Tab-separated table of C-alpha atoms and ligand atoms in Angstrom:
chain	number	residue	atom	x	y	z
A	1	MET	CA	187.765	414.457	-86.842
A	2	THR	CA	185.185	412.325	-84.990
A	3	LYS	CA	183.696	409.545	-87.039
A	4	PRO	CA	179.911	409.248	-87.459
A	5	VAL	CA	178.262	406.618	-85.248
A	6	LEU	CA	177.016	403.377	-86.825
A	7	LEU	CA	175.008	400.680	-85.091
A	8	GLU	CA	175.015	397.060	-86.292
A	9	THR	CA	171.661	395.573	-85.257
A	10	GLY	CA	173.375	392.208	-84.706
A	11	PRO	CA	176.662	390.513	-85.512
A	12	MET	CA	177.826	391.136	-89.106
A	13	MET	CA	180.551	389.413	-91.125
A	14	ALA	CA	184.092	390.479	-90.176
A	15	LEU	CA	184.497	391.644	-93.773
A	16	ILE	CA	181.724	394.198	-93.203
A	17	THR	CA	182.618	395.342	-89.688
A	18	SER	CA	186.324	395.838	-90.425
A	19	GLN	CA	185.570	398.135	-93.372
A	20	LEU	CA	182.847	400.038	-91.520
A	21	ALA	CA	185.235	400.638	-88.622
A	22	GLU	CA	187.492	402.686	-90.913
A	23	ALA	CA	184.696	405.155	-91.649
A	24	PHE	CA	182.452	404.963	-88.557
A	25	THR	CA	182.539	404.432	-84.814
A	26	VAL	CA	180.848	401.031	-84.812
A	27	HIS	CA	178.638	399.584	-82.063
A	28	THR	CA	177.142	396.096	-82.349
A	29	LEU	CA	173.828	395.387	-80.658
A	30	PRO	CA	173.977	392.275	-78.451
A	31	ASP	CA	171.124	389.740	-78.573
A	32	ALA	CA	168.029	390.536	-76.504
A	33	GLY	CA	168.483	391.276	-72.811
A	34	PRO	CA	169.453	394.136	-70.487
A	35	ALA	CA	172.808	394.703	-72.253
A	36	ARG	CA	170.961	395.267	-75.519
A	37	ASP	CA	168.529	397.770	-74.005
A	38	ALA	CA	171.371	399.560	-72.234
A	39	MET	CA	173.407	399.888	-75.434
A	40	LEU	CA	170.396	401.122	-77.391
A	41	ALA	CA	169.600	403.742	-74.747
A	42	LYS	CA	173.238	404.899	-74.720
A	43	VAL	CA	174.056	405.114	-78.445
A	44	ALA	CA	170.671	405.662	-80.158
A	45	PRO	CA	170.688	409.493	-79.845
A	46	ASP	CA	173.969	409.671	-81.830
A	47	VAL	CA	173.404	406.945	-84.441
A	48	VAL	CA	173.733	408.240	-88.009
A	49	ALA	CA	173.906	404.855	-89.781
A	50	LEU	CA	172.398	401.420	-89.229
A	51	CYS	CA	173.817	398.211	-90.646
A	52	THR	CA	171.112	395.576	-90.525
A	53	GLY	CA	169.771	392.414	-92.140
A	54	GLY	CA	166.850	390.017	-91.789
A	55	HIS	CA	169.159	387.512	-90.048
A	56	THR	CA	169.583	389.830	-87.025
A	57	GLY	CA	165.899	389.427	-86.183
A	58	VAL	CA	165.651	393.200	-85.560
A	59	LYS	CA	162.809	394.949	-87.362
A	60	SER	CA	163.506	398.554	-88.308
A	61	ASP	CA	159.851	399.444	-87.877
A	62	ALA	CA	158.543	402.950	-87.161
A	63	ALA	CA	159.001	402.545	-83.379
A	64	MET	CA	162.595	401.375	-83.783
A	65	LEU	CA	163.443	404.142	-86.276
A	66	ALA	CA	161.959	406.748	-83.912
A	67	ARG	CA	164.739	405.906	-81.444
A	68	PHE	CA	167.359	407.327	-83.852
A	69	PRO	CA	166.744	411.080	-84.331
A	70	LYS	CA	169.993	411.591	-86.306
A	71	LEU	CA	169.643	408.520	-88.555
A	72	ARG	CA	170.591	409.260	-92.194
A	73	VAL	CA	171.340	405.886	-93.827
A	74	ILE	CA	170.449	402.190	-93.415
A	75	GLY	CA	172.574	399.522	-95.122
A	76	ASN	CA	170.675	396.249	-95.437
A	77	PHE	CA	172.607	392.977	-95.828
A	78	GLY	CA	170.293	391.225	-98.308
A	79	VAL	CA	168.186	392.151	-101.322
A	80	GLY	CA	164.892	391.741	-99.441
A	81	TYR	CA	164.276	394.650	-97.064
A	82	ASP	CA	160.839	393.770	-95.715
A	83	SER	CA	162.179	394.129	-92.136
A	84	ILE	CA	162.659	397.885	-92.741
A	85	ASP	CA	159.805	400.419	-92.720
A	86	VAL	CA	160.895	402.117	-95.958
A	87	VAL	CA	157.869	404.432	-96.014
A	88	THR	CA	158.800	405.977	-92.661
A	89	ALA	CA	162.466	406.049	-93.699
A	90	ALA	CA	161.606	407.854	-96.961
A	91	LYS	CA	159.470	410.421	-95.107
A	92	ARG	CA	162.476	411.225	-92.919
A	93	GLY	CA	164.830	411.347	-95.917
A	94	ILE	CA	166.769	408.319	-94.658
A	95	ILE	CA	168.612	406.466	-97.432
A	96	VAL	CA	168.023	402.690	-97.458
A	97	THR	CA	170.385	400.444	-99.430
A	98	ASN	CA	170.240	396.696	-100.171
A	99	THR	CA	172.325	394.096	-102.056
A	100	PRO	CA	170.690	393.329	-105.434
A	101	ASP	CA	172.224	391.299	-108.295
A	102	VAL	CA	175.229	389.875	-106.384
A	103	LEU	CA	173.052	387.017	-105.088
A	104	SER	CA	170.643	386.454	-107.995
A	105	GLU	CA	172.468	383.519	-109.630
A	106	GLU	CA	173.085	381.767	-106.279
A	107	VAL	CA	169.449	382.038	-105.211
A	108	ALA	CA	168.380	380.803	-108.664
A	109	ASP	CA	170.686	377.774	-108.260
A	110	THR	CA	169.117	377.079	-104.859
A	111	ALA	CA	165.613	377.414	-106.288
A	112	LEU	CA	166.400	374.845	-108.997
A	113	GLY	CA	167.911	372.465	-106.424
A	114	LEU	CA	164.850	372.802	-104.225
A	115	LEU	CA	162.501	372.264	-107.172
A	116	LEU	CA	164.335	369.123	-108.310
A	117	ASN	CA	164.573	367.762	-104.766
A	118	THR	CA	160.883	368.322	-104.173
A	119	VAL	CA	159.738	366.728	-107.410
A	120	ARG	CA	162.231	363.829	-107.553
A	121	GLU	CA	162.582	363.225	-103.766
A	122	PHE	CA	166.402	363.155	-103.753
A	123	GLY	CA	166.596	363.888	-100.013
A	124	ARG	CA	164.340	360.973	-99.181
A	125	ALA	CA	166.125	358.714	-101.695
A	126	GLU	CA	169.484	359.487	-100.042
A	127	ASN	CA	168.044	358.771	-96.588
A	128	TYR	CA	166.794	355.449	-97.999
A	129	LEU	CA	170.321	354.527	-99.116
A	130	ARG	CA	171.918	355.734	-95.865
A	131	SER	CA	169.487	353.645	-93.818
A	132	GLY	CA	170.705	350.504	-95.608
A	133	ALA	CA	167.260	349.913	-97.141
A	134	TRP	CA	168.496	349.740	-100.749
A	135	ALA	CA	170.325	346.443	-100.160
A	136	THR	CA	167.613	344.946	-97.966
A	137	GLN	CA	164.373	346.270	-99.479
A	138	GLY	CA	165.273	346.916	-103.104
A	139	ASP	CA	165.174	349.996	-105.276
A	140	TYR	CA	163.774	353.284	-104.005
A	141	GLN	CA	160.196	353.795	-105.216
A	142	LEU	CA	159.603	355.476	-108.582
A	143	THR	CA	158.810	359.126	-107.941
A	144	ARG	CA	155.287	360.304	-108.621
A	145	GLY	CA	156.722	363.633	-109.679
A	146	SER	CA	158.846	364.542	-112.686
A	147	LEU	CA	159.794	367.824	-114.333
A	148	ARG	CA	159.181	366.220	-117.713
A	149	ASP	CA	155.423	366.787	-117.743
A	150	ARG	CA	155.234	370.109	-115.932
A	151	THR	CA	154.616	373.792	-116.653
A	152	LEU	CA	156.105	376.328	-114.254
A	153	GLY	CA	154.339	379.507	-113.188
A	154	MET	CA	156.724	382.103	-111.780
A	155	VAL	CA	155.221	384.359	-109.080
A	156	GLY	CA	157.562	387.341	-109.465
A	157	MET	CA	159.799	387.925	-112.484
A	158	GLY	CA	162.453	390.337	-111.215
A	159	ARG	CA	166.225	389.863	-111.071
A	160	ILE	CA	166.111	386.469	-109.325
A	161	GLY	CA	162.904	385.369	-111.037
A	162	GLN	CA	164.486	385.880	-114.459
A	163	ALA	CA	167.603	383.932	-113.413
A	164	ILE	CA	165.351	381.053	-112.279
A	165	ALA	CA	163.174	381.178	-115.414
A	166	LYS	CA	166.252	381.043	-117.662
A	167	ARG	CA	167.429	377.865	-115.889
A	168	VAL	CA	164.003	376.209	-115.924
A	169	ALA	CA	163.557	376.979	-119.639
A	170	ALA	CA	166.978	375.416	-120.327
A	171	PHE	CA	165.619	372.241	-118.665
A	172	GLY	CA	162.941	372.126	-121.373
A	173	VAL	CA	160.116	373.076	-119.002
A	174	PRO	CA	157.572	375.680	-120.261
A	175	VAL	CA	157.538	378.876	-118.154
A	176	VAL	CA	154.843	381.536	-117.637
A	177	TYR	CA	154.742	384.300	-115.024
A	178	PHE	CA	152.614	386.541	-112.831
A	179	SER	CA	153.584	389.919	-111.377
A	180	ARG	CA	151.822	393.284	-111.032
A	181	SER	CA	153.193	394.490	-114.357
A	182	LYS	CA	154.210	392.823	-117.638
A	183	LYS	CA	157.979	393.001	-118.132
A	184	ALA	CA	158.943	394.556	-121.473
A	185	ASP	CA	162.162	392.542	-121.717
A	186	VAL	CA	160.661	389.153	-120.747
A	187	ALA	CA	159.357	386.889	-123.508
A	188	PHE	CA	157.587	384.308	-121.294
A	189	PRO	CA	153.757	384.466	-121.386
A	190	TYR	CA	152.323	386.871	-118.777
A	191	TYR	CA	149.313	386.496	-116.474
A	192	SER	CA	147.854	389.500	-114.675
A	193	ASN	CA	145.790	387.193	-112.424
A	194	LEU	CA	147.486	384.761	-110.030
A	195	VAL	CA	144.538	382.351	-109.671
A	196	GLU	CA	144.156	382.142	-113.464
A	197	MET	CA	147.861	381.313	-113.790
A	198	ALA	CA	147.655	378.718	-110.993
A	199	LYS	CA	144.796	377.015	-112.898
A	200	ALA	CA	146.909	376.929	-116.077
A	201	VAL	CA	150.077	375.420	-114.536
A	202	ASP	CA	150.956	372.604	-112.103
A	203	THR	CA	154.048	374.138	-110.470
A	204	LEU	CA	154.497	377.536	-108.786
A	205	MET	CA	157.832	379.190	-107.983
A	206	VAL	CA	157.444	382.143	-105.602
A	207	ILE	CA	160.129	384.867	-105.736
A	208	THR	CA	158.568	388.221	-104.808
A	209	PRO	CA	159.497	390.585	-101.971
A	210	GLY	CA	157.895	390.001	-98.551
A	211	GLY	CA	155.976	392.691	-96.643
A	212	PRO	CA	152.330	393.736	-96.368
A	213	GLU	CA	151.623	393.820	-100.135
A	214	THR	CA	152.449	390.153	-100.694
A	215	LYS	CA	151.310	388.786	-97.302
A	216	ASN	CA	149.495	385.433	-97.710
A	217	MET	CA	149.345	385.942	-101.499
A	218	ILE	CA	149.634	382.151	-101.892
A	219	ASN	CA	146.384	381.278	-100.116
A	220	ALA	CA	143.861	378.426	-100.116
A	221	GLU	CA	142.245	379.693	-103.345
A	222	VAL	CA	145.578	379.712	-105.218
A	223	LEU	CA	146.512	376.244	-103.886
A	224	SER	CA	143.148	374.837	-104.860
A	225	ALA	CA	143.538	376.343	-108.360
A	226	LEU	CA	146.992	374.734	-108.624
A	227	GLY	CA	145.342	371.369	-108.098
A	228	LYS	CA	146.173	367.794	-107.143
A	229	ARG	CA	149.400	367.558	-109.155
A	230	GLY	CA	150.468	370.920	-107.792
A	231	VAL	CA	153.971	371.651	-106.526
A	232	LEU	CA	154.712	374.918	-104.686
A	233	ILE	CA	158.275	376.199	-104.248
A	234	ASN	CA	158.841	379.253	-102.016
A	235	VAL	CA	162.235	380.986	-102.041
A	236	ALA	CA	160.767	384.469	-101.449
A	237	ARG	CA	159.689	385.137	-97.854
A	238	GLY	CA	157.649	382.984	-95.483
A	239	THR	CA	155.007	385.691	-95.206
A	240	VAL	CA	154.061	385.354	-98.894
A	241	VAL	CA	152.484	381.944	-98.220
A	242	ASP	CA	149.527	381.310	-95.914
A	243	GLU	CA	151.256	378.535	-93.941
A	244	PRO	CA	148.188	376.948	-92.281
A	245	ALA	CA	146.491	376.838	-95.712
A	246	LEU	CA	149.591	375.235	-97.271
A	247	MET	CA	149.950	372.678	-94.498
A	248	ALA	CA	146.288	371.723	-94.881
A	249	ALA	CA	146.634	371.517	-98.690
A	250	LEU	CA	149.632	369.181	-98.336
A	251	ARG	CA	147.961	366.978	-95.740
A	252	ASN	CA	144.635	366.618	-97.548
A	253	GLY	CA	146.013	366.206	-101.062
A	254	THR	CA	144.810	369.537	-102.473
A	255	ILE	CA	148.364	369.779	-103.896
A	256	GLU	CA	151.062	367.127	-104.277
A	257	ALA	CA	154.186	368.594	-102.682
A	258	ALA	CA	156.025	371.758	-101.616
A	259	GLY	CA	159.600	372.933	-101.209
A	260	LEU	CA	160.264	375.736	-98.715
A	261	ASP	CA	163.421	377.753	-98.064
A	262	VAL	CA	161.581	380.411	-96.045
A	263	PHE	CA	159.026	380.313	-93.212
A	264	TRP	CA	156.928	382.251	-90.777
A	265	ASN	CA	158.839	383.070	-87.595
A	266	GLU	CA	162.322	381.938	-88.689
A	267	PRO	CA	164.298	380.226	-87.245
A	268	ASN	CA	161.614	379.042	-84.797
A	269	ILE	CA	159.443	377.489	-87.479
A	270	ASN	CA	156.185	375.699	-86.749
A	271	PRO	CA	157.364	372.238	-85.514
A	272	GLU	CA	154.410	370.659	-87.312
A	273	TRP	CA	156.340	371.092	-90.565
A	274	LEU	CA	158.686	368.301	-89.464
A	275	SER	CA	155.869	365.754	-89.613
A	276	VAL	CA	154.515	366.731	-93.053
A	277	PRO	CA	155.920	364.069	-95.406
A	278	ASN	CA	155.412	365.739	-98.789
A	279	VAL	CA	157.400	368.915	-98.082
A	280	THR	CA	161.121	369.551	-98.605
A	281	LEU	CA	162.528	371.948	-95.992
A	282	LEU	CA	165.640	374.149	-96.212
A	283	PRO	CA	166.845	376.558	-93.478
A	284	HIS	CA	166.806	379.782	-95.581
A	285	VAL	CA	169.979	379.001	-97.529
A	286	GLY	CA	169.069	380.741	-100.812
A	287	SER	CA	172.214	382.886	-100.947
A	288	ALA	CA	174.183	381.030	-98.280
A	289	SER	CA	177.536	380.255	-99.902
A	290	ILE	CA	180.791	381.881	-98.766
A	291	HIS	CA	181.301	383.282	-102.287
A	292	THR	CA	177.925	385.002	-102.482
A	293	ARG	CA	177.739	386.140	-98.863
A	294	ASN	CA	181.151	387.807	-99.342
A	295	GLY	CA	179.755	389.648	-102.371
A	296	MET	CA	176.725	390.764	-100.366
A	297	GLY	CA	178.943	391.835	-97.463
A	298	GLN	CA	181.180	393.884	-99.730
A	299	LEU	CA	178.213	395.681	-101.286
A	300	THR	CA	176.725	396.381	-97.843
A	301	ALA	CA	180.008	397.918	-96.697
A	302	ASP	CA	180.491	399.829	-99.986
A	303	ASN	CA	177.068	401.473	-99.632
A	304	LEU	CA	177.634	402.635	-96.055
A	305	VAL	CA	181.252	403.713	-96.553
A	306	ALA	CA	180.174	405.675	-99.649
A	307	TYR	CA	177.691	407.562	-97.471
A	308	ALA	CA	180.392	408.327	-94.869
A	309	LYS	CA	182.653	409.713	-97.608
A	310	GLY	CA	179.913	411.895	-99.071
A	311	ALA	CA	179.766	409.719	-102.193
A	312	VAL	CA	176.667	408.214	-103.820
A	313	PRO	CA	175.709	404.812	-102.308
A	314	LYS	CA	175.769	402.135	-105.028
A	315	THR	CA	172.394	400.512	-104.550
A	316	PRO	CA	169.682	402.599	-102.835
A	317	VAL	CA	166.272	400.863	-102.845
A	318	ALA	CA	163.478	402.132	-105.100
A	319	GLU	CA	161.514	403.775	-102.245
A	320	THR	CA	164.476	405.933	-101.184
A	321	PRO	CA	163.996	409.547	-102.300
A	322	PHE	CA	167.781	409.951	-102.590
A	323	LYS	CA	168.863	410.837	-106.142
A	324	GLY	CA	172.510	411.681	-105.451
A	325	TRP	CA	174.200	414.555	-103.654
B	401	LIG	P1	163.078	392.275	-107.756
B	401	LIG	O1	164.035	392.333	-108.882
B	401	LIG	O2	162.597	393.552	-107.143
B	401	LIG	O3	161.823	391.401	-108.246
B	401	LIG	C1	160.625	391.313	-107.522
B	401	LIG	C2	159.543	390.718	-108.427
B	401	LIG	O4	158.348	390.542	-107.637
B	401	LIG	C3	159.169	391.602	-109.613
B	401	LIG	O5	158.876	390.783	-110.703
B	401	LIG	C4	157.912	392.323	-109.134
B	401	LIG	O6	157.155	392.690	-110.275
B	401	LIG	C5	157.260	391.214	-108.314
B	401	LIG	N1	156.356	391.749	-107.283
B	401	LIG	C6	156.624	392.707	-106.372
B	401	LIG	N2	155.530	392.940	-105.619
B	401	LIG	C7	154.565	392.117	-106.091
B	401	LIG	C8	153.197	391.913	-105.726
B	401	LIG	N3	152.620	392.614	-104.735
B	401	LIG	N4	152.496	390.985	-106.426
B	401	LIG	C9	153.062	390.298	-107.425
B	401	LIG	N5	154.348	390.439	-107.814
B	401	LIG	C10	155.084	391.354	-107.141
B	401	LIG	O7	163.685	391.445	-106.535
B	401	LIG	P2	164.706	390.218	-106.602
B	401	LIG	O8	166.096	390.721	-106.542
B	401	LIG	O9	164.295	389.302	-107.710
B	401	LIG	O10	164.369	389.551	-105.174
B	401	LIG	C11	163.063	389.082	-104.913
B	401	LIG	C12	162.895	388.633	-103.490
B	401	LIG	O11	163.528	387.370	-103.293
B	401	LIG	C13	163.516	389.492	-102.394
B	401	LIG	O12	162.761	390.648	-102.111
B	401	LIG	C14	163.558	388.527	-101.225
B	401	LIG	O13	162.349	388.587	-100.495
B	401	LIG	C15	163.678	387.155	-101.900
B	401	LIG	N6	165.006	386.545	-101.669
B	401	LIG	C16	165.086	385.355	-100.993
B	401	LIG	C17	166.332	384.780	-100.760
B	401	LIG	C18	166.486	383.473	-100.035
B	401	LIG	O14	167.516	383.253	-99.419
B	401	LIG	N7	165.507	382.587	-100.075
B	401	LIG	C19	167.491	385.415	-101.210
B	401	LIG	C20	167.369	386.617	-101.908
B	401	LIG	C21	166.110	387.168	-102.133
B	401	LIG	P3	156.053	393.870	-110.187
B	401	LIG	O15	156.713	395.029	-109.503
B	401	LIG	O16	155.674	394.125	-111.618
B	401	LIG	O17	154.925	393.305	-109.420
């Protein structure tokens, strides 16, 4: 029996590709260029399944999806699926799956590391030691920031947000949160208005999905409400923060500091970031350990292989109309 055709929109982990190859005829899209266009033109009419992820840089927007008339399922490597037009996919009855839960604790660990580094300047303190300055110039300066006198406002209180909030609360730091709806199983105080919460706290941790609904949600008004002692941590998506407004707020002292794991136009981020002193920068490493990426890879493969076998994919996204066979 001929296997259904699957297209990887960029290189995937060997763990994923080897398992997909048992259930599908797999093609992997090369990086941009004539070979990529040629492969797309050749295989697109037969593609039943896509395996994709934000890291491939390929957006499954309406125009891209229109190239695949037989497409039935999209397996996304990652919990965030803002690079996929889920509305168009749902209209066509295409199942979209992602990788929730398996990365929540790792991303929460990263968020805590980024928060601590931003507030206590560990990166800069290590550079100070490595440069030899400790012996010649004395102790590293006392940090202006501390977690000891802070209140954290979570922007987003889903799976990862709750894992972060649990850690922050264990550090003895008060936590409140903002999202579109109050969570019945979350005891932290809730704000229905982001600016009001920003006024009430001095630290924001952003962990919502990306996409049009959250675009530039952290804007000049929110940063101004956060105030001079303000610290902003973004582990969500670059698009959630108005970058020019944040850069201006950091340079002119509207807020104190920021820690960013995600950016506009990754990996070609605005080079101006490199000259902003009061920002801690990470190259989108929220879930990037071998342990967690293997878990995400396995779930990605499980979802797609389940489809090929006529079984129910484990983790379809909320927008997918699929309710089982
Ligand atoms: P989740 O369980 O779906 O939680 C999303 C949270 O955001 C919910 O609290 C949701 O509450 C809130 N939210 C959604 N839309 C909102 C809006 N328009 N305004 C305000 N709040 C909104 O998702 P998750 O598993 O925690 O993952 C969250 C996101 O983290 C992912 O989508 C991804 O973008 C990001 N992420 C980043 C990394 C990294 O490497 N840095 C790794 C993994 C995930 P309401 O629905 O009530 O608003």
